[in-house]
PDB file of C-alpha atoms in Angstrom:
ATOM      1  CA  UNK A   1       6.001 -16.235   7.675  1.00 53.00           C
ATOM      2  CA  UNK A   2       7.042 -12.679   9.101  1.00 72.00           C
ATOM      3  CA  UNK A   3       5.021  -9.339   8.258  1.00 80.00           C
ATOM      4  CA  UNK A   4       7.523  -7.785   6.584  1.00 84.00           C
ATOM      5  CA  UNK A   5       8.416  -6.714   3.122  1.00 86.00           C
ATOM      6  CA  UNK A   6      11.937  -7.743   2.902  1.00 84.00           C
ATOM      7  CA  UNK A   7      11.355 -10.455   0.152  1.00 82.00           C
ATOM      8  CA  UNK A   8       8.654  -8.857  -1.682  1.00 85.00           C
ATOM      9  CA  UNK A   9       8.808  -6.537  -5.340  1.00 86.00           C
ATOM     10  CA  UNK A  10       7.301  -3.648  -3.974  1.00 88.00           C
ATOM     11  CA  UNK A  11       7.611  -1.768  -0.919  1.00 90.00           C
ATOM     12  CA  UNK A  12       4.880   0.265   0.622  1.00 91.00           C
ATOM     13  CA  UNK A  13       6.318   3.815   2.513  1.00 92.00           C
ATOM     14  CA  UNK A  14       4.071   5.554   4.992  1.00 93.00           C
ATOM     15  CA  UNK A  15       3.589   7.690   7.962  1.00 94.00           C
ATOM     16  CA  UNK A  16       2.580   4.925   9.480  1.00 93.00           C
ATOM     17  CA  UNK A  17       6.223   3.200   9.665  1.00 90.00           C
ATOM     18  CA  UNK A  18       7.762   0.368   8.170  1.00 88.00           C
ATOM     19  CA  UNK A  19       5.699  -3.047   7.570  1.00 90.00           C
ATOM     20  CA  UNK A  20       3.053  -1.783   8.998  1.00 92.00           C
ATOM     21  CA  UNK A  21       1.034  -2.128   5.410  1.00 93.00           C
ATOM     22  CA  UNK A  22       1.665  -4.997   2.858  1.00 93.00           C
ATOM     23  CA  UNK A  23       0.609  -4.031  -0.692  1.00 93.00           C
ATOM     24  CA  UNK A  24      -1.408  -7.028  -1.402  1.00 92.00           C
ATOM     25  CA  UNK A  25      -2.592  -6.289  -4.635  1.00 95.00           C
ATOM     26  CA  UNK A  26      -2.232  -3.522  -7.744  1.00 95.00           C
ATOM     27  CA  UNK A  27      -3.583  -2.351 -10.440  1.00 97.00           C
ATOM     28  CA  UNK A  28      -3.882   0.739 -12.838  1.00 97.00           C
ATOM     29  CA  UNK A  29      -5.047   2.243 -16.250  1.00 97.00           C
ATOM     30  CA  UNK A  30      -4.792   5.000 -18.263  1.00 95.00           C
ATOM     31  CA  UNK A  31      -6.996   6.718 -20.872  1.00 94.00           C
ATOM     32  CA  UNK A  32      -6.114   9.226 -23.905  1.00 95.00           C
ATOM     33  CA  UNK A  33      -6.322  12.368 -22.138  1.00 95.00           C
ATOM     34  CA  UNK A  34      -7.160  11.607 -18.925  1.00 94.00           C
ATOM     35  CA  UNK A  35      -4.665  10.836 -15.934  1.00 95.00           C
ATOM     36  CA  UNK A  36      -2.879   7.574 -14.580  1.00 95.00           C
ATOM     37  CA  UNK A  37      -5.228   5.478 -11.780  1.00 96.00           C
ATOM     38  CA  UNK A  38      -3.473   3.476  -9.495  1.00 96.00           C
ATOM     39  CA  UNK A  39      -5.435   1.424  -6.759  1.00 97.00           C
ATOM     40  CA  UNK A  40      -3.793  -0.656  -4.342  1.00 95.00           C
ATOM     41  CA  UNK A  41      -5.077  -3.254  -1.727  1.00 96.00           C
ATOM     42  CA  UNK A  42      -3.053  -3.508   1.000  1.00 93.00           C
ATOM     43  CA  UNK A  43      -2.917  -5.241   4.146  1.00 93.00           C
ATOM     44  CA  UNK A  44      -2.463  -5.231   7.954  1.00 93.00           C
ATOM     45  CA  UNK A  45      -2.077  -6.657  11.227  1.00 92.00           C
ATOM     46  CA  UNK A  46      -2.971  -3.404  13.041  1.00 91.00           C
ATOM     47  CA  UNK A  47      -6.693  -3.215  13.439  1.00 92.00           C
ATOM     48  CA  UNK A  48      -6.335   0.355  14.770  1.00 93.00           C
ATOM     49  CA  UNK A  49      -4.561   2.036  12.035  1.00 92.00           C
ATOM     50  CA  UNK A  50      -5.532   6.096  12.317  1.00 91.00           C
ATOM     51  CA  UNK A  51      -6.632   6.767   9.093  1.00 90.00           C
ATOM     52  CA  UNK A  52      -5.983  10.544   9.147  1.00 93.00           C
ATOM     53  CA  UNK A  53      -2.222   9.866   9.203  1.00 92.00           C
ATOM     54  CA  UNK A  54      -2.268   8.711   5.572  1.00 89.00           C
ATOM     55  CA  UNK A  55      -4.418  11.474   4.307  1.00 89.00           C
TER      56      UNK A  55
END
């Protein structure tokens, strides 16, 4: 199976360039008054991802 997000629902978009992160997983909630929280869980084959190009 390729690394790629061609077949999948949702498509991560990053600095980082295309396929190089797979959301993996999601979830989120909301509260009265209080904002939306997303996390997501995603992965890689790039064990030397610089971090401080998502931030």
């Amino acid at each position: 199976m390729l690394f790629n997000q061609a077949s999948r629902l949702a498509k991560i978009t990053s600095p980082l360039g295309p396929d190089v992160l797979l959301l993996n997983e999601m979830g989120g909630g909301e509260e009265l008054g209080r904002l939306f929280n997303y996390e997501l869980q995603l992965t890689s084959l790039d064990a030397n991802i610089d971090l401080n190009q998502l931030l």
